[in-house]
PDB file of C-alpha atoms in Angstrom:
ATOM      1  CA  MET A   1      56.529 -26.898 -16.074  1.00 52.00           C
ATOM      2  CA  PRO A   2      54.563 -27.756 -19.298  1.00 62.00           C
ATOM      3  CA  GLU A   3      54.766 -25.578 -22.251  1.00 66.00           C
ATOM      4  CA  PRO A   4      51.972 -22.965 -22.796  1.00 72.00           C
ATOM      5  CA  MET A   5      49.129 -24.345 -25.019  1.00 82.00           C
ATOM      6  CA  PRO A   6      46.915 -21.489 -26.242  1.00 92.00           C
ATOM      7  CA  THR A   7      44.307 -23.840 -27.811  1.00 95.00           C
ATOM      8  CA  TYR A   8      43.330 -27.421 -27.507  1.00 97.00           C
ATOM      9  CA  THR A   9      41.446 -29.632 -30.015  1.00 98.00           C
ATOM     10  CA  GLN A  10      39.556 -32.925 -29.479  1.00 97.00           C
ATOM     11  CA  PRO A  11      36.894 -34.816 -31.313  1.00 98.00           C
ATOM     12  CA  TYR A  12      33.630 -35.662 -29.504  1.00 97.00           C
ATOM     13  CA  THR A  13      30.836 -38.136 -30.669  1.00 98.00           C
ATOM     14  CA  VAL A  14      27.302 -37.088 -29.984  1.00 98.00           C
ATOM     15  CA  TYR A  15      26.369 -40.408 -28.249  1.00 95.00           C
ATOM     16  CA  ARG A  16      22.755 -41.424 -28.379  1.00 97.00           C
ATOM     17  CA  HIS A  17      22.292 -40.730 -24.594  1.00 96.00           C
ATOM     18  CA  ASP A  18      23.135 -37.168 -25.493  1.00 98.00           C
ATOM     19  CA  GLY A  19      20.301 -36.897 -28.014  1.00 98.00           C
ATOM     20  CA  ASP A  20      16.589 -35.921 -27.451  1.00 98.00           C
ATOM     21  CA  HIS A  21      13.415 -37.534 -28.876  1.00 97.00           C
ATOM     22  CA  HIS A  22      14.146 -35.886 -32.197  1.00 97.00           C
ATOM     23  CA  GLY A  23      17.797 -37.214 -32.384  1.00 98.00           C
ATOM     24  CA  ASN A  24      19.088 -33.674 -31.764  1.00 98.00           C
ATOM     25  CA  VAL A  25      21.838 -33.042 -29.238  1.00 98.00           C
ATOM     26  CA  LYS A  26      20.635 -31.820 -25.875  1.00 98.00           C
ATOM     27  CA  PRO A  27      21.836 -28.261 -25.058  1.00 98.00           C
ATOM     28  CA  ALA A  28      23.394 -29.468 -21.741  1.00 98.00           C
ATOM     29  CA  ALA A  29      25.423 -32.138 -23.643  1.00 98.00           C
ATOM     30  CA  LEU A  30      27.324 -29.286 -25.429  1.00 98.00           C
ATOM     31  CA  LEU A  31      28.000 -27.672 -22.140  1.00 98.00           C
ATOM     32  CA  ARG A  32      29.302 -30.972 -20.875  1.00 98.00           C
ATOM     33  CA  TYR A  33      31.769 -31.340 -23.822  1.00 98.00           C
ATOM     34  CA  GLY A  34      32.847 -27.699 -23.168  1.00 98.00           C
ATOM     35  CA  GLN A  35      33.508 -28.417 -19.565  1.00 97.00           C
ATOM     36  CA  GLN A  36      35.391 -31.687 -20.336  1.00 97.00           C
ATOM     37  CA  ILE A  37      37.781 -30.143 -22.881  1.00 98.00           C
ATOM     38  CA  ALA A  38      38.400 -27.188 -20.569  1.00 97.00           C
ATOM     39  CA  THR A  39      39.447 -29.609 -17.855  1.00 96.00           C
ATOM     40  CA  ILE A  40      41.569 -31.722 -20.148  1.00 97.00           C
ATOM     41  CA  HIS A  41      43.289 -28.628 -21.502  1.00 96.00           C
ATOM     42  CA  ALA A  42      43.931 -27.263 -18.174  1.00 95.00           C
ATOM     43  CA  GLU A  43      45.523 -30.641 -16.956  1.00 95.00           C
ATOM     44  CA  ALA A  44      47.696 -30.622 -19.988  1.00 94.00           C
ATOM     45  CA  VAL A  45      49.526 -27.415 -18.790  1.00 92.00           C
ATOM     46  CA  GLY A  46      49.758 -28.527 -15.192  1.00 92.00           C
ATOM     47  CA  LEU A  47      46.563 -27.053 -13.746  1.00 94.00           C
ATOM     48  CA  ASN A  48      45.356 -30.283 -12.094  1.00 94.00           C
ATOM     49  CA  ASP A  49      43.802 -31.552  -8.880  1.00 94.00           C
ATOM     50  CA  ALA A  50      47.188 -31.669  -7.002  1.00 94.00           C
ATOM     51  CA  LEU A  51      47.792 -27.919  -7.765  1.00 93.00           C
ATOM     52  CA  TYR A  52      44.172 -27.038  -6.689  1.00 94.00           C
ATOM     53  CA  ALA A  53      44.566 -28.972  -3.430  1.00 93.00           C
ATOM     54  CA  ALA A  54      47.957 -27.436  -2.640  1.00 94.00           C
ATOM     55  CA  THR A  55      46.697 -23.909  -3.205  1.00 94.00           C
ATOM     56  CA  HIS A  56      43.235 -24.452  -1.870  1.00 94.00           C
ATOM     57  CA  THR A  57      41.621 -23.228  -5.067  1.00 94.00           C
ATOM     58  CA  ALA A  58      39.126 -24.319  -7.669  1.00 92.00           C
ATOM     59  CA  TYR A  59      37.828 -22.909 -10.940  1.00 93.00           C
ATOM     60  CA  VAL A  60      34.026 -22.378 -11.016  1.00 93.00           C
ATOM     61  CA  LEU A  61      31.710 -21.050 -13.784  1.00 96.00           C
ATOM     62  CA  ALA A  62      30.301 -17.536 -13.437  1.00 97.00           C
ATOM     63  CA  LYS A  63      28.507 -17.209 -16.779  1.00 98.00           C
ATOM     64  CA  GLN A  64      27.988 -19.168 -19.958  1.00 98.00           C
ATOM     65  CA  ALA A  65      26.470 -18.318 -23.351  1.00 98.00           C
ATOM     66  CA  LEU A  66      25.740 -20.920 -26.035  1.00 98.00           C
ATOM     67  CA  ARG A  67      24.885 -20.224 -29.598  1.00 98.00           C
ATOM     68  CA  ILE A  68      23.871 -23.088 -31.987  1.00 98.00           C
ATOM     69  CA  ASP A  69      24.060 -22.279 -35.647  1.00 98.00           C
ATOM     70  CA  ARG A  70      22.971 -25.822 -36.627  1.00 98.00           C
ATOM     71  CA  THR A  71      21.770 -28.453 -34.214  1.00 98.00           C
ATOM     72  CA  PRO A  72      24.211 -31.386 -34.199  1.00 98.00           C
ATOM     73  CA  ARG A  73      22.581 -34.854 -34.444  1.00 98.00           C
ATOM     74  CA  VAL A  74      23.284 -38.128 -32.564  1.00 98.00           C
ATOM     75  CA  ASP A  75      26.178 -40.098 -33.959  1.00 98.00           C
ATOM     76  CA  GLU A  76      27.812 -36.994 -35.482  1.00 98.00           C
ATOM     77  CA  VAL A  77      31.504 -36.555 -34.780  1.00 98.00           C
ATOM     78  CA  LEU A  78      32.335 -32.995 -33.803  1.00 98.00           C
ATOM     79  CA  THR A  79      35.723 -31.463 -33.850  1.00 98.00           C
ATOM     80  CA  VAL A  80      35.845 -29.206 -30.682  1.00 98.00           C
ATOM     81  CA  VAL A  81      38.483 -26.336 -30.443  1.00 98.00           C
ATOM     82  CA  THR A  82      38.822 -24.441 -27.017  1.00 98.00           C
ATOM     83  CA  GLN A  83      40.869 -21.259 -26.569  1.00 97.00           C
ATOM     84  CA  PRO A  84      41.036 -19.532 -23.138  1.00 96.00           C
ATOM     85  CA  GLU A  85      41.987 -16.016 -22.357  1.00 95.00           C
ATOM     86  CA  ARG A  86      44.392 -14.882 -19.590  1.00 92.00           C
ATOM     87  CA  CYS A  87      42.760 -13.646 -16.362  1.00 90.00           C
ATOM     88  CA  LYS A  88      41.205 -10.268 -16.668  1.00 90.00           C
ATOM     89  CA  ARG A  89      39.471  -8.608 -13.765  1.00 87.00           C
ATOM     90  CA  ALA A  90      39.433 -12.068 -12.028  1.00 91.00           C
ATOM     91  CA  VAL A  91      37.750 -13.686 -14.997  1.00 94.00           C
ATOM     92  CA  ASN A  92      39.104 -16.316 -17.443  1.00 94.00           C
ATOM     93  CA  LYS A  93      37.146 -16.234 -20.743  1.00 97.00           C
ATOM     94  CA  ARG A  94      37.193 -19.488 -22.707  1.00 98.00           C
ATOM     95  CA  ILE A  95      35.765 -19.790 -26.251  1.00 98.00           C
ATOM     96  CA  THR A  96      34.902 -23.295 -27.344  1.00 98.00           C
ATOM     97  CA  THR A  97      33.853 -23.840 -30.882  1.00 98.00           C
ATOM     98  CA  PHE A  98      32.148 -26.929 -32.391  1.00 98.00           C
ATOM     99  CA  TYR A  99      32.664 -27.915 -36.071  1.00 98.00           C
ATOM    100  CA  ASP A 100      31.027 -30.719 -38.092  1.00 98.00           C
ATOM    101  CA  ALA A 101      32.643 -33.193 -40.488  1.00 98.00           C
ATOM    102  CA  SER A 102      32.712 -30.673 -43.348  1.00 98.00           C
ATOM    103  CA  GLY A 103      34.489 -28.094 -41.103  1.00 98.00           C
ATOM    104  CA  ALA A 104      31.414 -25.801 -40.738  1.00 98.00           C
ATOM    105  CA  GLN A 105      30.820 -24.193 -37.328  1.00 98.00           C
ATOM    106  CA  VAL A 106      27.637 -25.627 -35.735  1.00 98.00           C
ATOM    107  CA  ALA A 107      28.002 -24.077 -32.281  1.00 98.00           C
ATOM    108  CA  VAL A 108      30.040 -21.853 -30.012  1.00 98.00           C
ATOM    109  CA  LEU A 109      30.245 -21.709 -26.305  1.00 98.00           C
ATOM    110  CA  ASP A 110      31.493 -18.677 -24.363  1.00 98.00           C
ATOM    111  CA  SER A 111      32.296 -19.515 -20.779  1.00 98.00           C
ATOM    112  CA  ARG A 112      33.476 -17.262 -18.020  1.00 98.00           C
ATOM    113  CA  TRP A 113      35.498 -18.931 -15.193  1.00 96.00           C
ATOM    114  CA  VAL A 114      36.721 -17.539 -11.743  1.00 95.00           C
ATOM    115  CA  LEU A 115      39.235 -18.953  -9.490  1.00 94.00           C
ATOM    116  CA  ILE A 116      38.074 -19.238  -5.882  1.00 94.00           C
ATOM    117  CA  ASP A 117      39.774 -19.711  -2.591  1.00 94.00           C
ATOM    118  CA  THR A 118      37.871 -22.840  -1.352  1.00 92.00           C
ATOM    119  CA  GLU A 119      38.582 -22.078   2.364  1.00 93.00           C
ATOM    120  CA  LYS A 120      37.521 -18.446   2.291  1.00 91.00           C
ATOM    121  CA  ARG A 121      34.990 -18.868  -0.476  1.00 89.00           C
ATOM    122  CA  LEU A 122      36.327 -15.637  -2.176  1.00 93.00           C
ATOM    123  CA  ILE A 123      37.150 -14.994  -5.871  1.00 94.00           C
ATOM    124  CA  LEU A 124      40.863 -14.527  -6.373  1.00 93.00           C
ATOM    125  CA  ARG A 125      41.773 -11.607  -8.473  1.00 89.00           C
ATOM    126  CA  LYS A 126      45.451 -12.642  -8.428  1.00 87.00           C
ATOM    127  CA  HIS A 127      46.225 -16.315  -9.106  1.00 88.00           C
ATOM    128  CA  PRO A 128      48.740 -18.152  -6.922  1.00 87.00           C
ATOM    129  CA  GLU A 129      52.182 -19.017  -8.015  1.00 82.00           C
ATOM    130  CA  GLY A 130      52.313 -22.044 -10.224  1.00 76.00           C
ATOM    131  CA  PHE A 131      49.271 -21.156 -12.447  1.00 83.00           C
ATOM    132  CA  GLY A 132      51.422 -19.339 -14.937  1.00 72.00           C
ATOM    133  CA  ASP A 133      50.449 -17.527 -18.227  1.00 77.00           C
ATOM    134  CA  ASN A 134      49.360 -20.562 -20.184  1.00 84.00           C
ATOM    135  CA  TRP A 135      46.553 -18.864 -22.134  1.00 91.00           C
ATOM    136  CA  ALA A 136      46.341 -16.370 -24.922  1.00 92.00           C
ATOM    137  CA  PRO A 137      46.695 -12.732 -23.923  1.00 92.00           C
ATOM    138  CA  ASP A 138      43.553 -11.937 -25.709  1.00 94.00           C
ATOM    139  CA  VAL A 139      40.725 -13.793 -27.498  1.00 96.00           C
ATOM    140  CA  PRO A 140      38.872 -11.193 -29.318  1.00 94.00           C
ATOM    141  CA  PHE A 141      35.655 -13.114 -29.882  1.00 97.00           C
ATOM    142  CA  GLU A 142      32.697 -13.214 -27.464  1.00 98.00           C
ATOM    143  CA  LEU A 143      29.065 -13.865 -27.358  1.00 98.00           C
ATOM    144  CA  PRO A 144      26.510 -11.391 -25.915  1.00 97.00           C
ATOM    145  CA  MET A 145      25.919 -12.104 -22.230  1.00 97.00           C
ATOM    146  CA  LYS A 146      23.048  -9.803 -21.464  1.00 97.00           C
ATOM    147  CA  MET A 147      19.588 -11.449 -21.048  1.00 97.00           C
ATOM    148  CA  THR A 148      16.009 -10.094 -20.651  1.00 97.00           C
ATOM    149  CA  LYS A 149      15.225 -10.482 -16.934  1.00 97.00           C
ATOM    150  CA  VAL A 150      11.859 -10.657 -15.177  1.00 97.00           C
ATOM    151  CA  PRO A 151      11.240  -9.784 -11.598  1.00 96.00           C
ATOM    152  CA  PRO A 152      10.365 -12.976  -9.422  1.00 95.00           C
ATOM    153  CA  GLU A 153       6.930 -11.598  -8.706  1.00 96.00           C
ATOM    154  CA  ASN A 154       6.054 -11.593 -12.406  1.00 97.00           C
ATOM    155  CA  CYS A 155       7.228 -15.105 -12.996  1.00 98.00           C
ATOM    156  CA  GLU A 156       5.184 -18.267 -12.699  1.00 97.00           C
ATOM    157  CA  PRO A 157       6.339 -21.261 -10.484  1.00 97.00           C
ATOM    158  CA  ALA A 158       7.872 -24.138 -12.385  1.00 97.00           C
ATOM    159  CA  GLY A 159       8.408 -26.545  -9.568  1.00 95.00           C
ATOM    160  CA  THR A 160      10.814 -27.304  -6.734  1.00 96.00           C
ATOM    161  CA  CYS A 161      13.999 -29.072  -7.725  1.00 97.00           C
ATOM    162  CA  THR A 162      16.740 -30.931  -5.633  1.00 97.00           C
ATOM    163  CA  ALA A 163      20.497 -31.222  -6.194  1.00 98.00           C
ATOM    164  CA  THR A 164      20.292 -34.988  -6.325  1.00 98.00           C
ATOM    165  CA  TYR A 165      22.987 -37.567  -6.690  1.00 98.00           C
ATOM    166  CA  SER A 166      22.766 -37.556 -10.546  1.00 97.00           C
ATOM    167  CA  ARG A 167      22.937 -33.804 -10.744  1.00 97.00           C
ATOM    168  CA  CYS A 168      25.968 -33.373  -8.517  1.00 97.00           C
ATOM    169  CA  ASP A 169      29.686 -33.335  -9.384  1.00 94.00           C
ATOM    170  CA  MET A 170      32.800 -34.228  -7.435  1.00 90.00           C
ATOM    171  CA  ASN A 171      32.675 -30.737  -5.840  1.00 87.00           C
ATOM    172  CA  GLY A 172      29.585 -31.802  -4.028  1.00 92.00           C
ATOM    173  CA  HIS A 173      27.178 -29.345  -5.653  1.00 95.00           C
ATOM    174  CA  MET A 174      24.919 -29.226  -8.716  1.00 97.00           C
ATOM    175  CA  ASN A 175      26.968 -29.415 -11.957  1.00 97.00           C
ATOM    176  CA  ASN A 176      26.638 -26.430 -14.320  1.00 96.00           C
ATOM    177  CA  ALA A 177      25.325 -28.410 -17.130  1.00 97.00           C
ATOM    178  CA  CYS A 178      22.592 -30.080 -14.907  1.00 97.00           C
ATOM    179  CA  TYR A 179      20.945 -26.680 -14.428  1.00 98.00           C
ATOM    180  CA  VAL A 180      20.240 -26.509 -18.163  1.00 98.00           C
ATOM    181  CA  ASP A 181      18.725 -30.026 -18.014  1.00 98.00           C
ATOM    182  CA  VAL A 182      16.343 -28.811 -15.419  1.00 97.00           C
ATOM    183  CA  LEU A 183      15.422 -25.800 -17.390  1.00 97.00           C
ATOM    184  CA  CYS A 184      14.781 -27.929 -20.472  1.00 98.00           C
ATOM    185  CA  ASP A 185      12.567 -30.288 -18.403  1.00 97.00           C
ATOM    186  CA  ALA A 186      10.499 -27.227 -17.315  1.00 97.00           C
ATOM    187  CA  LEU A 187       9.424 -26.474 -20.711  1.00 97.00           C
ATOM    188  CA  PRO A 188       6.238 -27.918 -22.378  1.00 96.00           C
ATOM    189  CA  TRP A 189       6.652 -30.692 -24.955  1.00 97.00           C
ATOM    190  CA  GLU A 190       5.098 -28.549 -27.659  1.00 97.00           C
ATOM    191  CA  VAL A 191       8.001 -26.127 -27.362  1.00 97.00           C
ATOM    192  CA  TRP A 192      10.438 -28.921 -28.235  1.00 97.00           C
ATOM    193  CA  ASP A 193       8.128 -30.177 -31.068  1.00 96.00           C
ATOM    194  CA  SER A 194       7.941 -26.749 -32.701  1.00 96.00           C
ATOM    195  CA  GLY A 195      11.619 -25.472 -32.466  1.00 96.00           C
ATOM    196  CA  GLU A 196      15.222 -25.949 -31.716  1.00 98.00           C
ATOM    197  CA  VAL A 197      17.453 -24.024 -29.214  1.00 98.00           C
ATOM    198  CA  ARG A 198      19.458 -21.259 -30.778  1.00 98.00           C
ATOM    199  CA  ASP A 199      20.740 -19.215 -27.874  1.00 98.00           C
ATOM    200  CA  LEU A 200      21.127 -20.033 -24.248  1.00 98.00           C
ATOM    201  CA  LYS A 201      22.563 -17.877 -21.390  1.00 98.00           C
ATOM    202  CA  ILE A 202      23.043 -18.750 -17.834  1.00 98.00           C
ATOM    203  CA  TYR A 203      24.379 -16.897 -14.775  1.00 98.00           C
ATOM    204  CA  TYR A 204      25.575 -18.896 -11.765  1.00 98.00           C
ATOM    205  CA  HIS A 205      25.088 -16.739  -8.617  1.00 97.00           C
ATOM    206  CA  ARG A 206      25.278 -19.196  -5.671  1.00 95.00           C
ATOM    207  CA  GLU A 207      26.100 -22.824  -5.664  1.00 94.00           C
ATOM    208  CA  ILE A 208      23.466 -25.349  -4.760  1.00 97.00           C
ATOM    209  CA  PRO A 209      25.058 -27.960  -2.527  1.00 96.00           C
ATOM    210  CA  ARG A 210      24.100 -31.797  -2.740  1.00 97.00           C
ATOM    211  CA  GLY A 211      20.678 -32.418  -1.187  1.00 98.00           C
ATOM    212  CA  GLU A 212      19.527 -28.815  -1.099  1.00 97.00           C
ATOM    213  CA  HIS A 213      16.355 -27.694  -2.765  1.00 97.00           C
ATOM    214  CA  PHE A 214      15.541 -24.555  -4.967  1.00 98.00           C
ATOM    215  CA  THR A 215      12.416 -23.101  -6.458  1.00 98.00           C
ATOM    216  CA  LEU A 216      12.309 -22.656 -10.201  1.00 98.00           C
ATOM    217  CA  LEU A 217      10.478 -19.654 -11.717  1.00 98.00           C
ATOM    218  CA  ARG A 218       9.668 -19.185 -15.298  1.00 98.00           C
ATOM    219  CA  SER A 219       8.436 -16.383 -17.698  1.00 98.00           C
ATOM    220  CA  GLN A 220       7.942 -16.165 -21.435  1.00 98.00           C
ATOM    221  CA  THR A 221       9.798 -12.941 -22.499  1.00 98.00           C
ATOM    222  CA  GLU A 222       9.298 -13.223 -26.315  1.00 97.00           C
ATOM    223  CA  GLU A 223       7.341 -15.601 -28.628  1.00 96.00           C
ATOM    224  CA  LYS A 224      10.190 -18.045 -28.509  1.00 97.00           C
ATOM    225  CA  GLN A 225      12.229 -16.975 -25.616  1.00 98.00           C
ATOM    226  CA  TYR A 226      11.970 -18.078 -21.897  1.00 98.00           C
ATOM    227  CA  TYR A 227      13.480 -16.561 -18.672  1.00 98.00           C
ATOM    228  CA  PHE A 228      14.249 -18.767 -15.738  1.00 98.00           C
ATOM    229  CA  CYS A 229      15.389 -18.059 -12.090  1.00 98.00           C
ATOM    230  CA  GLY A 230      16.351 -20.468  -9.395  1.00 98.00           C
ATOM    231  CA  GLU A 231      15.836 -19.329  -5.813  1.00 97.00           C
ATOM    232  CA  ARG A 232      17.368 -20.931  -2.708  1.00 96.00           C
ATOM    233  CA  GLU A 233      16.909 -19.547   0.844  1.00 93.00           C
ATOM    234  CA  GLY A 234      15.321 -16.404  -0.517  1.00 92.00           C
ATOM    235  CA  LYS A 235      18.217 -15.517  -2.726  1.00 95.00           C
ATOM    236  CA  SER A 236      18.818 -16.064  -6.499  1.00 96.00           C
ATOM    237  CA  ALA A 237      21.040 -19.082  -7.181  1.00 97.00           C
ATOM    238  CA  PHE A 238      21.040 -18.803 -10.951  1.00 98.00           C
ATOM    239  CA  GLU A 239      19.295 -17.108 -13.919  1.00 98.00           C
ATOM    240  CA  ALA A 240      18.921 -18.292 -17.455  1.00 98.00           C
ATOM    241  CA  SER A 241      17.426 -17.462 -20.878  1.00 98.00           C
ATOM    242  CA  ILE A 242      16.598 -19.920 -23.657  1.00 98.00           C
ATOM    243  CA  THR A 243      15.705 -18.715 -27.215  1.00 98.00           C
ATOM    244  CA  PHE A 244      14.338 -21.009 -29.840  1.00 98.00           C
ATOM    245  CA  ALA A 245      14.529 -20.710 -33.619  1.00 96.00           C
TER     246      ALA A 245
END
């Protein structure tokens, strides 16, 4: 069994396809870096596809919060450090911090993961044998997870979206970062031309399988803050909030 590895560090280049029309990194790209380093870290301690298949389990995201202190630019090399916490009340917290070349923190991502039984579609409060205690007993830092919500009837429609080929991952449903791409697409250009994202929160309630549709709702909750809700089959699939500087 591999030795425990409480943290993992890896450099990431902000490639040009991860940048927007201002040359700023897209918020979803930071979520993708966070997901990738979490996967690499887990594999390094033996939490790999073979183990998940043998135990009929999979890790899925329940919530994420992203705070951007200074928006990274294309071509920047970021040092990314991730630190997960052991399972508490069925949830694994993982804090991923992004640093620039000078060592200054530019962003931090707080992700909450749950392990599910892929056959029964239930959240597992006790992990199967073989998962071990690879993570830190406690990671004291966390980002605020609460968001200002708006009832669906008080939101405006922002279009119908589909879990298309390019939005789905190897699990056969819409990837967590692609939700954020959809939300960013639903904001007017003038929003992007007058500010930068500082805080983002997203709750994943129900997965959206490949080919399925959902209705996107939007509401402006503050001068520079927007609330989103995605509904599928009459139920909430996700909720999110984006705040601009």
